[in-house]
Each structure stands twice: as C-alpha cells, then as structure tokens.
PDB file of C-alpha atoms and ligand atoms in Angstrom:
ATOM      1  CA  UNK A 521      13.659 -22.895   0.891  1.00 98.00           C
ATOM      2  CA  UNK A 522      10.370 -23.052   2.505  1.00 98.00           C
ATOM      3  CA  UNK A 523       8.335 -19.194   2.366  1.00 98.00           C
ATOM      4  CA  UNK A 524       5.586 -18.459   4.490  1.00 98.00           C
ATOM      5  CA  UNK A 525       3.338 -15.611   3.981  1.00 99.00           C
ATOM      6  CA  UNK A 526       1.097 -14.039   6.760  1.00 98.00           C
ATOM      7  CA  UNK A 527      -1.417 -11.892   4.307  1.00 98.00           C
ATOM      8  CA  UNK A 528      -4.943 -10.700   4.690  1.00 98.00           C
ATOM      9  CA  UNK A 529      -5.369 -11.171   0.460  1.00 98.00           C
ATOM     10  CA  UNK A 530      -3.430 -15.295   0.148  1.00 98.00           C
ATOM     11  CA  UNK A 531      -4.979 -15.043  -3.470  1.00 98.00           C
ATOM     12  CA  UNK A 532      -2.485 -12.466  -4.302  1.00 98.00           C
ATOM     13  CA  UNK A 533       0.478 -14.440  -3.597  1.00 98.00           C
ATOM     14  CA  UNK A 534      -0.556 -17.914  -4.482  1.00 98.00           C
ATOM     15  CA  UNK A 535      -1.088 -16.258  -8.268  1.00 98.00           C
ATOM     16  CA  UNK A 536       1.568 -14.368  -8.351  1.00 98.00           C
ATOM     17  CA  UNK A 537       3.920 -17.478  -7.544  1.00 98.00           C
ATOM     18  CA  UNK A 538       2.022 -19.830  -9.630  1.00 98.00           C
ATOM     19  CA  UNK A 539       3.826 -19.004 -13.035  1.00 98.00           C
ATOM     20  CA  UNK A 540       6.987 -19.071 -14.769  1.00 97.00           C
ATOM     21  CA  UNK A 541      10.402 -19.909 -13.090  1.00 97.00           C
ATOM     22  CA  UNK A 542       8.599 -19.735  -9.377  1.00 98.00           C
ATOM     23  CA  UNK A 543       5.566 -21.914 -10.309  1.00 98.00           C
ATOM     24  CA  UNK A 544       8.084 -24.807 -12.038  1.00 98.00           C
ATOM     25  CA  UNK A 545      10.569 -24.275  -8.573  1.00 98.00           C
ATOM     26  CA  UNK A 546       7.135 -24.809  -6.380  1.00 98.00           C
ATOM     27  CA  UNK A 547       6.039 -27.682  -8.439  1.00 98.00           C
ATOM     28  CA  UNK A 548       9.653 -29.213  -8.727  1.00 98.00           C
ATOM     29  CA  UNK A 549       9.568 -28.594  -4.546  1.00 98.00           C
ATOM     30  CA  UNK A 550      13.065 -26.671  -5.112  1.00 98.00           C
ATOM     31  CA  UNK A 551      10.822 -24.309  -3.060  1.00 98.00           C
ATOM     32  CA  UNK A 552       8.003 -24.285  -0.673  1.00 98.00           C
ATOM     33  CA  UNK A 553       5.187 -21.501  -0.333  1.00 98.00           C
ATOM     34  CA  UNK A 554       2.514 -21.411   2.856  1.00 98.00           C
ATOM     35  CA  UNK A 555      -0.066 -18.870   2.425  1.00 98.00           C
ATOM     36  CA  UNK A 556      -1.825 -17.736   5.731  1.00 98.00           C
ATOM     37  CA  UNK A 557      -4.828 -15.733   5.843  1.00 98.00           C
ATOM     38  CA  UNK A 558      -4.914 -13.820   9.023  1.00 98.00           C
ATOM     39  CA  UNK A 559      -8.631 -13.666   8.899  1.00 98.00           C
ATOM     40  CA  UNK A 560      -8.560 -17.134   9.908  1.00 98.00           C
ATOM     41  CA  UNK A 561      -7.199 -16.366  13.327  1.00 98.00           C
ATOM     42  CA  UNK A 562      -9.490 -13.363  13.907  1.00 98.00           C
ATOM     43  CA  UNK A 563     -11.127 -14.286  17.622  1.00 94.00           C
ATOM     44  CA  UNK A 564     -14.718 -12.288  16.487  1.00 93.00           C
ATOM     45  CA  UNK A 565     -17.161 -13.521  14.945  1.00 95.00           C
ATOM     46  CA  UNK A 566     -17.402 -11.321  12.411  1.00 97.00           C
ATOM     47  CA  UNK A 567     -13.794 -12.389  11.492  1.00 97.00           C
ATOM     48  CA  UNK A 568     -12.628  -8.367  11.828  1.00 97.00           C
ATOM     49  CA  UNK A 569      -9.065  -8.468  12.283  1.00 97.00           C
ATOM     50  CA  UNK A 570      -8.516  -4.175  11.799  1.00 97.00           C
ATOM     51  CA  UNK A 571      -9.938  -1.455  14.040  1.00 97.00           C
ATOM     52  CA  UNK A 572      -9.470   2.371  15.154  1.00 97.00           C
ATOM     53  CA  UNK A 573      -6.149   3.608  15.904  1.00 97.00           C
ATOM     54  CA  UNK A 574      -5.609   4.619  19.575  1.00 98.00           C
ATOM     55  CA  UNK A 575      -5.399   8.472  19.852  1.00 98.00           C
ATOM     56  CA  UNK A 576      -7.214   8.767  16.892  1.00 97.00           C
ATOM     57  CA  UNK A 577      -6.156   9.563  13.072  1.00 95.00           C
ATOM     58  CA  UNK A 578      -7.068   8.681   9.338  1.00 95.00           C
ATOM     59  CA  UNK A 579      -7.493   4.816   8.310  1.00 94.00           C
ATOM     60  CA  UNK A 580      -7.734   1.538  10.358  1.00 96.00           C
ATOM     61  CA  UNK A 581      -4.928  -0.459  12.511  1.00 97.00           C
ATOM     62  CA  UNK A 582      -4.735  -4.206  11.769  1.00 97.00           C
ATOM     63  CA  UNK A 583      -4.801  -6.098  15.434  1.00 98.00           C
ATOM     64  CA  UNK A 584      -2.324  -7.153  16.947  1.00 98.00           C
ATOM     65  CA  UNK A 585      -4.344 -10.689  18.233  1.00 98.00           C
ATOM     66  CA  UNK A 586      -5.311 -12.321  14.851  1.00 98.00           C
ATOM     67  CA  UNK A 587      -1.733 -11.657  13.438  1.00 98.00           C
ATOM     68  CA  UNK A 588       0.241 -13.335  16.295  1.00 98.00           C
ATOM     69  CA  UNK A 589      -1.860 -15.865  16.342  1.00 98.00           C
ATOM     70  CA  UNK A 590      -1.471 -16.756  12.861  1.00 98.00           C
ATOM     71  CA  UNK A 591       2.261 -16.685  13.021  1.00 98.00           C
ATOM     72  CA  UNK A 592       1.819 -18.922  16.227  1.00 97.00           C
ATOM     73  CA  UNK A 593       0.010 -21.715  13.520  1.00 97.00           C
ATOM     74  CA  UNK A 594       3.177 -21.391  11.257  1.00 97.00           C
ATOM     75  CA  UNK A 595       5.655 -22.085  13.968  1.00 96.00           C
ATOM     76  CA  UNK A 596       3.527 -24.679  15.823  1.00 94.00           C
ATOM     77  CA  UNK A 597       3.727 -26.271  12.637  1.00 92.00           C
ATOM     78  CA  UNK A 598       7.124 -26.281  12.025  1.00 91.00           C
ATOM     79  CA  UNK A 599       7.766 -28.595  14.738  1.00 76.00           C
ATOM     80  CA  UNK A 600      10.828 -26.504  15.840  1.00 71.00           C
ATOM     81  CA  UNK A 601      13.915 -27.764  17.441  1.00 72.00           C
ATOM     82  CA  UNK A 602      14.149 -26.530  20.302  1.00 67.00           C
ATOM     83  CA  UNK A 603      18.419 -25.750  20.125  1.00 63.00           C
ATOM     84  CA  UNK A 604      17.382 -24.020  16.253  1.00 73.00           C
ATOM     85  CA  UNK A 605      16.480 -20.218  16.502  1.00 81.00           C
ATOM     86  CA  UNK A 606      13.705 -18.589  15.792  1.00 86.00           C
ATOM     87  CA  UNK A 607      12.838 -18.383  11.760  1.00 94.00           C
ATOM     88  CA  UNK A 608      13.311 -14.800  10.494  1.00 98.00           C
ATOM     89  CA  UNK A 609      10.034 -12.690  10.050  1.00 98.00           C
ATOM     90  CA  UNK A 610       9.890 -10.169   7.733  1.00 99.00           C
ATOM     91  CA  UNK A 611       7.870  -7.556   7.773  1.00 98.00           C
ATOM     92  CA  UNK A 612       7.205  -5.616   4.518  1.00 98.00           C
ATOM     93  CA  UNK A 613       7.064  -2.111   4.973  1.00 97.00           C
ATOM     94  CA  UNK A 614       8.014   1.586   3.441  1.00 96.00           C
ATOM     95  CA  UNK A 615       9.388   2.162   6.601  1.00 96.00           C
ATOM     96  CA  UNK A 616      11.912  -0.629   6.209  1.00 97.00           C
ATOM     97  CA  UNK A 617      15.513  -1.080   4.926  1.00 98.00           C
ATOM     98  CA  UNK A 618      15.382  -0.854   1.399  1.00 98.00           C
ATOM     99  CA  UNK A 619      16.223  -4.363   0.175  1.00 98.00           C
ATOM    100  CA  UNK A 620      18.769  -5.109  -2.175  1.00 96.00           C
ATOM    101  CA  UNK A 621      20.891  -8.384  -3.620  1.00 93.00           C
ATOM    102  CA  UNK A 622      22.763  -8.165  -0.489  1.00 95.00           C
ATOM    103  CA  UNK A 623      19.698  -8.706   1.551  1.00 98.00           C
ATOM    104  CA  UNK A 624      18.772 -11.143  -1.255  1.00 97.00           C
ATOM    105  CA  UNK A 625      22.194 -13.213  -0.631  1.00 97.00           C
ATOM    106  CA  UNK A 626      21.552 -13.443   3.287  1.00 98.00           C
ATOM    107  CA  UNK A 627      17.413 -14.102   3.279  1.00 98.00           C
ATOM    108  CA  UNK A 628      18.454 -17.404   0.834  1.00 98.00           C
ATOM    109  CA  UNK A 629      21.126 -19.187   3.815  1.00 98.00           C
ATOM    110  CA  UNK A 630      17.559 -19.479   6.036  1.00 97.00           C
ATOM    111  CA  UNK A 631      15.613 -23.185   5.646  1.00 96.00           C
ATOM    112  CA  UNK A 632      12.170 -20.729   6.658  1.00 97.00           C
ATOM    113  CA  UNK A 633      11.510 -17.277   5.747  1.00 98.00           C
ATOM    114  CA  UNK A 634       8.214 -15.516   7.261  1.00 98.00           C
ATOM    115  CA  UNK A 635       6.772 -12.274   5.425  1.00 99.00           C
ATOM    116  CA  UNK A 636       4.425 -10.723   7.028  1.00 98.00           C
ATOM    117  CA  UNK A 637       2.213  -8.207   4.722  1.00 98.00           C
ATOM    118  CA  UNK A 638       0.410  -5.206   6.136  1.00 95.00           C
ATOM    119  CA  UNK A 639      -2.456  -3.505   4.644  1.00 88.00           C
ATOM    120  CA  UNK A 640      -4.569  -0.471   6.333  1.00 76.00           C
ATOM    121  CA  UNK A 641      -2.138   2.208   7.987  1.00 85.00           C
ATOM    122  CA  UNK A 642      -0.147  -0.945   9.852  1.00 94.00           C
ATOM    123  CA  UNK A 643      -0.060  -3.425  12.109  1.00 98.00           C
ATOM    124  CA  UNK A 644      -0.687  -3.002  15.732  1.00 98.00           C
ATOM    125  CA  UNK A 645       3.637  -2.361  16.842  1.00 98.00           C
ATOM    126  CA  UNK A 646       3.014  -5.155  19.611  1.00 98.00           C
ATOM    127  CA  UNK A 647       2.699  -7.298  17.250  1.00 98.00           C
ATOM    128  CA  UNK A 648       5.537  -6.232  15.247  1.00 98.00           C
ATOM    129  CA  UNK A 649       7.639  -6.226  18.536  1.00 98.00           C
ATOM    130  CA  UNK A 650       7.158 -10.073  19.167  1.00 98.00           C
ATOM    131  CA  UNK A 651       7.324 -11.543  16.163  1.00 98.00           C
ATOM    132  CA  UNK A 652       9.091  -9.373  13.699  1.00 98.00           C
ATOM    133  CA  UNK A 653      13.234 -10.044  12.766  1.00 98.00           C
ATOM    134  CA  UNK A 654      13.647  -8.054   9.860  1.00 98.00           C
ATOM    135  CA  UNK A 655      11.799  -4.494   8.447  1.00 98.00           C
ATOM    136  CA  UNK A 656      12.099  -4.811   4.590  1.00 98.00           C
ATOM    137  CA  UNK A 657      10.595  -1.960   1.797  1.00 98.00           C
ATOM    138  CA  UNK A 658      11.151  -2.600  -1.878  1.00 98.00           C
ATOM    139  CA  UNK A 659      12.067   1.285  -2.749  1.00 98.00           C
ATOM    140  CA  UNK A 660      10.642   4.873  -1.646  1.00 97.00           C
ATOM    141  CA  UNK A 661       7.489   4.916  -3.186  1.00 96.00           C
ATOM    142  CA  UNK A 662       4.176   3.960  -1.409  1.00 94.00           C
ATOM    143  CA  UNK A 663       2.170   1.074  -2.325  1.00 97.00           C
ATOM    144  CA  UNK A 664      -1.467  -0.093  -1.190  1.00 96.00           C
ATOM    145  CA  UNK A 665       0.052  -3.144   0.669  1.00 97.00           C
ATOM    146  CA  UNK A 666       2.977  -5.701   1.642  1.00 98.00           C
ATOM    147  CA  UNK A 667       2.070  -8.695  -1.087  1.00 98.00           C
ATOM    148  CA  UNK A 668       4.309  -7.620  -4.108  1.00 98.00           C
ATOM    149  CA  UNK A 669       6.548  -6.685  -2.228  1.00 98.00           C
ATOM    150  CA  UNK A 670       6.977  -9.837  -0.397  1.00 98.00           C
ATOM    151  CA  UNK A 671       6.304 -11.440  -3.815  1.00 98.00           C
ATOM    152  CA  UNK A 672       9.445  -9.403  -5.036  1.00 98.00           C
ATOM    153  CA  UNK A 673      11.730 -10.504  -2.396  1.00 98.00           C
ATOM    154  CA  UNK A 674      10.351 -14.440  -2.680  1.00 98.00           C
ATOM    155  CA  UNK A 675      11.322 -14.028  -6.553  1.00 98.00           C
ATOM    156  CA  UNK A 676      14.626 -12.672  -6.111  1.00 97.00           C
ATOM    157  CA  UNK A 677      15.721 -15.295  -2.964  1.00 98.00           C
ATOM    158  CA  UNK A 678      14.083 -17.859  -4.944  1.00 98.00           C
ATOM    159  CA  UNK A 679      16.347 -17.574  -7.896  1.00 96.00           C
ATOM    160  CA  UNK A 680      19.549 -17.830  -5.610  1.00 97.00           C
ATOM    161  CA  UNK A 681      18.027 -21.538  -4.617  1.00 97.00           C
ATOM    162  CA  UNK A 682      19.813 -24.308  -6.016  1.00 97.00           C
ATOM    163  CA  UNK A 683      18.065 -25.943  -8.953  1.00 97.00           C
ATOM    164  CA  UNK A 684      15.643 -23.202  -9.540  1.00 97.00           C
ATOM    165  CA  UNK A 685      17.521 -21.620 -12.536  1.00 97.00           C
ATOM    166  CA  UNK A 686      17.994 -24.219 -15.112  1.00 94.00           C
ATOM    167  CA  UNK A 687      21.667 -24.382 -16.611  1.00 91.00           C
ATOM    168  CA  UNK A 688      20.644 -21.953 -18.980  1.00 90.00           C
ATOM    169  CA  UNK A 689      19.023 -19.665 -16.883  1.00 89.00           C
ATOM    170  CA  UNK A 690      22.134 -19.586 -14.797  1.00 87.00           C
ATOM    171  CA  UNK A 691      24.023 -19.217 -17.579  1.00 71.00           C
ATOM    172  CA  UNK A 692      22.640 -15.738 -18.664  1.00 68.00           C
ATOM    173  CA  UNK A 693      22.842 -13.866 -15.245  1.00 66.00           C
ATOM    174  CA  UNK A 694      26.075 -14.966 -14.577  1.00 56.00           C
ATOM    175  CA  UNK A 695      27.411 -13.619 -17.825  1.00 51.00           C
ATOM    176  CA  UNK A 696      26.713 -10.430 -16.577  1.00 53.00           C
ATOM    177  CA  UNK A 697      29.441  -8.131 -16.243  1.00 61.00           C
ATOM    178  CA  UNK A 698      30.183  -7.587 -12.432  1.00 75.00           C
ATOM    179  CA  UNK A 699      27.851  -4.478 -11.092  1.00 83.00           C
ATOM    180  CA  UNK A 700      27.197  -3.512 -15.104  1.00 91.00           C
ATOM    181  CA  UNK A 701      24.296  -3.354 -16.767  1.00 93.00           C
ATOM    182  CA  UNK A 702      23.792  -5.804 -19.645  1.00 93.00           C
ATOM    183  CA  UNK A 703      24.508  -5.134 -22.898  1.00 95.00           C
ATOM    184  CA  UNK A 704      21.447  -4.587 -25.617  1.00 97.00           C
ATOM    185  CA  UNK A 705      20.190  -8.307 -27.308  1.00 97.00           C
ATOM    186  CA  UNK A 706      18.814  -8.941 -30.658  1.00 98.00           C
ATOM    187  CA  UNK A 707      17.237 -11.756 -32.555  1.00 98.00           C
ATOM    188  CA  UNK A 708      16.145 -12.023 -35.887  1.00 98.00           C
ATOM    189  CA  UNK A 709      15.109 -10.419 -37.907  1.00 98.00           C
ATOM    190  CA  UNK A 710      17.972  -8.956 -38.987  1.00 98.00           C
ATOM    191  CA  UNK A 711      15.976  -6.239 -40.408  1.00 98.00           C
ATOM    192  CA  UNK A 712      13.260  -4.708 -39.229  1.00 98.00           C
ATOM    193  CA  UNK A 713      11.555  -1.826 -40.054  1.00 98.00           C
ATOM    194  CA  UNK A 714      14.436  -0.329 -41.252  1.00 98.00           C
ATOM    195  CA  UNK A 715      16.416  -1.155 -38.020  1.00 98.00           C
ATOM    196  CA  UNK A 716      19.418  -3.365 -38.621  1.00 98.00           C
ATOM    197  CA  UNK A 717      21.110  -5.739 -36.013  1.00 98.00           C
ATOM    198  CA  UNK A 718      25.057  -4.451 -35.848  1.00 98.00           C
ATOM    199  CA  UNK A 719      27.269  -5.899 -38.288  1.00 98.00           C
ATOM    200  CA  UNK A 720      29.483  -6.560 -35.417  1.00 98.00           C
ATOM    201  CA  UNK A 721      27.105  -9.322 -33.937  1.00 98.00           C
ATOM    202  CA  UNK A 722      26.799 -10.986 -37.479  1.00 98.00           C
ATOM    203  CA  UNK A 723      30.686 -11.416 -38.117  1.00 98.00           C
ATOM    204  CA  UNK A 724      31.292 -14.917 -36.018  1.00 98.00           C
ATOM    205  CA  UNK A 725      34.591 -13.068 -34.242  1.00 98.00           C
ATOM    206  CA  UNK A 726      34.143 -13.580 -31.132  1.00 98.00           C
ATOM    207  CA  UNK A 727      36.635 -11.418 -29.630  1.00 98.00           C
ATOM    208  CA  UNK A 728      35.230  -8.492 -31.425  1.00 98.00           C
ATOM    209  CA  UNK A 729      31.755  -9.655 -30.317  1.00 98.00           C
ATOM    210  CA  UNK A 730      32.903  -9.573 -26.675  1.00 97.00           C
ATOM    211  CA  UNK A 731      35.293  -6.101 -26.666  1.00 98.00           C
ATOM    212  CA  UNK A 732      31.428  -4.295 -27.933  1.00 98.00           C
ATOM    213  CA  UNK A 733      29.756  -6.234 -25.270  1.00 96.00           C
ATOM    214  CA  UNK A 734      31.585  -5.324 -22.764  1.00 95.00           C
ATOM    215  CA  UNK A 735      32.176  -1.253 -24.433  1.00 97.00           C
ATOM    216  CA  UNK A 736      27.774  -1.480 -24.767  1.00 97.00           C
ATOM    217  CA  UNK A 737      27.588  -2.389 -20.948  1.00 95.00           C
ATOM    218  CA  UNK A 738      30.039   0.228 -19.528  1.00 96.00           C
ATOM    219  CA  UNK A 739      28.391   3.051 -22.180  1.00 97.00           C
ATOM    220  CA  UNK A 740      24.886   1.521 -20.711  1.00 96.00           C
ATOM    221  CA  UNK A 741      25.573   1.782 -17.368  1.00 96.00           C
ATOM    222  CA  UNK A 742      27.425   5.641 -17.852  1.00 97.00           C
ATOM    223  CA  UNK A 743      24.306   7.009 -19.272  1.00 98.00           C
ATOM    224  CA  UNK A 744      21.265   5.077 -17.017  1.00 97.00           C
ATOM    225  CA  UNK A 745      23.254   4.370 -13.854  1.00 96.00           C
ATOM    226  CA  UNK A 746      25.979   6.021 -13.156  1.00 97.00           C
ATOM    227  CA  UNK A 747      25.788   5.627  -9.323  1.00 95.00           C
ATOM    228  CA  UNK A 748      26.786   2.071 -10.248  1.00 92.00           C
ATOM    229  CA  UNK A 749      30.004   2.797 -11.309  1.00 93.00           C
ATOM    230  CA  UNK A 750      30.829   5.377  -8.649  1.00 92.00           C
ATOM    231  CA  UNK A 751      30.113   2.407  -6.317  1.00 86.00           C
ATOM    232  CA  UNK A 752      32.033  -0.366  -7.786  1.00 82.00           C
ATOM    233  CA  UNK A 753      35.004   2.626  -8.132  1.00 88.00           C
ATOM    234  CA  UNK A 754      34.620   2.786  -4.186  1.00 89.00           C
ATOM    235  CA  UNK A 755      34.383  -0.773  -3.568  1.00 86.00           C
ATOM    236  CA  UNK A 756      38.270  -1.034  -5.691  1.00 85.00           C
ATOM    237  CA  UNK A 757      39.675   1.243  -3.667  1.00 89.00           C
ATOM    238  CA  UNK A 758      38.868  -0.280  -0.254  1.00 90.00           C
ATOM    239  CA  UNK A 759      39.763  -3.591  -1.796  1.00 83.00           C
ATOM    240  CA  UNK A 760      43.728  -1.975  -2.255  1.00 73.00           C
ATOM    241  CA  UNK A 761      43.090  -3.350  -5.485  1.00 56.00           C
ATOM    242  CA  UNK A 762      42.506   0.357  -7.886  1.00 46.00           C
TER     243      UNK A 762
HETATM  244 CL1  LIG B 518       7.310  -3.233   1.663  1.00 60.91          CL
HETATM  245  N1  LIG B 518       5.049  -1.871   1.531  1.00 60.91           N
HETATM  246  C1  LIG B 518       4.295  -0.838   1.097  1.00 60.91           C
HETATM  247  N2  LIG B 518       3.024  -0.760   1.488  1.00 60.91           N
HETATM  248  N3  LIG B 518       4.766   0.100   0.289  1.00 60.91           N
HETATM  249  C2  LIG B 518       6.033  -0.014  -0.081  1.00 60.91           C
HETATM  250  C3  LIG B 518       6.875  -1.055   0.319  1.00 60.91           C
HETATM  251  C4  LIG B 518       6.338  -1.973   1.170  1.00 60.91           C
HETATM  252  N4  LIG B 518       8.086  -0.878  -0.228  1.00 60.91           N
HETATM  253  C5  LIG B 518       7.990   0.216  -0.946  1.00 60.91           C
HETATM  254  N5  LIG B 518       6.768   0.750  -0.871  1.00 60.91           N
END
C-alpha cells in the first residue's frame, strides 16, 4: 500500500505515522507514505495558497491552482499505466460519508490511495470536481482540519495490509467475537487495591473461561452499544439464516 497525502501541515502526518505498528510497517516498507505540502505548488510568490470566498462570507477558501497542481506531482510521479485507472482521491471532509470498516475493507484492495486534507472553510469545489473520487468524514463532529482524519483512515487500512500485524497482533483482533465488543482483560496483579481479577480467569478451564468471555462481550455490547446488536440481528435475517 503506497498513501499519499496532499496537506498544507506534512509535519502532522509524518509524526503521527512515525510510531508504533505504522512507523515499524513504513520502515519494514509493508507500507509507503508521501507527504505533499501544497504550499510548494503555490504559483505566488508569497507562497499563499488560500484567499476570499467568492460572494463573500466568514474564513478563507484554499485555491483551487496550488492543490491540483500538487496532485498533478503525485501522479506524474507515479509513472501511470496508461490502461490502469485513475488512483482514488480522498477527500477528508465533515461533509463526507462517514467511514467505517467497510470503507476500511475496500480503500485496502487499491496499490495508491490519495487523501487530500482541507483546512480554512474548504477547498475551492473545482478542485474537488477534478481530482476528488471519494468524500470521507471520520464522525459528526467538527474538527480544525483533514490530517487526523486522514491519519485515522491510513491507520485503520494500514492494519488490513499483509504483514503489518505481526502473528500476534493478528491474533488478538481476530479473536474478537463477530460485531461484539471485547470482553474486559486483566493482568497481574491479581489484587489490587482491593480489586480482584475473577476467580473464573484463574481456574485453567478453559471452557468456563470462554462461556464468560463470550457472556462479558454480549453483556458489554447490551449496555454500551446496543445498535450493534440490532444490526447484526438484521444482517441474520436477510442472510435466511435467524
Ligand atoms: Cl474528515 N474533517 C474535518 N475538518 N472535520 C471532521 C472530519 C473531517 N470528520 C469529522 N469531522
């Protein structure tokens, strides 16, 4: 998977992806990142790349120049067949589908994904029109800009490339019961402050361990997400399998 990121702040991504699980996959070249600061391509020379909207209103419009031609140096350098399509550009915005594993599942079949990160009240919609594939927003809530967001979205494709979970890693999110939440962990002590780890988890059955596991999840997933079961109810019944 190689990520490309069209952002006005490439400090905030290149830290954000330079740790943990997504800093080893980057250094093990499981998966690529590209960081492209659209001030680069601003054609002023005061390198301004935002100005008034048209018709007037609160805040600044980022142009619509600068940010084609930065995505014009990504492709150029891609050396593009000329039978492949297009790579996907995503823009990160509130105004987008709200993304989920689904959108997760299909971002991590592309070779090349492009996120494009807004700041100010936008992007210039020309711009959006001839570049953009996909309009993606994290959740309804606002934030200041399109990095985490698109640093959300790298995290959660990135995990679905092969060889970026280690066997263990893997190990623990598939485990999961399907659509449940996970059951609560513990380690030792096996007292603390007064607290004590269920005796269940201490006994070495493992059948007994698993039928609470499995009883903790459902309970879990009642009480903090409840739309999750409705869904996975709905899902068995158009499956013919209830
Ligand atoms: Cl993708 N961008 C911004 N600025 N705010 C958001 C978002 C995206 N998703 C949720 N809130």
């Amino acid at each position: 998977m190689r990520f490309h990121v069209l952002t006005l702040f490439p400090e905030m991504i290149l830290n954000g992806m330079s740790e943990s699980i997504i800093g080893r996959a980057i250094k093990n070249e499981y998966i690529s990142l590209n960081v492209v600061n659209i001030r680069d391509y601003s054609d002023n020379k005061h390198m301004k790349v935002d100005d008034y909207p048209y018709g007037g209103g609160a805040g600044m419009v980022m142009q619509a120049p600068p940010v084609v031609a930065a995505y014009e140096s990504i492709v150029d350098n891609m050396n593009l067949d000329v039978t492949k399509k297009k790579p996907r550009v995503v823009y990160m915005t509130p105004q987008g589908s709200v993304f989920n594993q689904d959108m997760a599942q299909d971002f991590a079949k592309e070779e090349d994904l492009i996120f494009l990160c807004g700041h100010y009240e936008g992007i210039d919609e020309r711009a959006l029109e001839m570049i953009v594939t996909d309009h993606v927003s994290i959740g309804d809530y606002v934030l200041t800009g399109g990095e985490l967001p698109a640093m959300v979205v790298m995290d959660c494709v990135s995990r679905l490339v092969p060889n970026v979970l280690n066997n263990e890693e893997s190990a623990m999110f598939e485990s999961f019961y399907d659509g449940l939440l996970e059951h609560p962990q513990y380690t030792r002590p096996v007292e603390f402050r007064g607290k004590r780890v269920p005796d269940v988890l201490l006994s070495g059955n493992h059948k007994k361990i698993e039928e609470w596991r499995k009883e903790k999840s459902l309970e879990r997933t009642r009480e903090r997400r409840p739309d999750l079961l409705e869904k996975k109810e709905k899902e068995k019944k158009e499956n013919g399998n209830s």
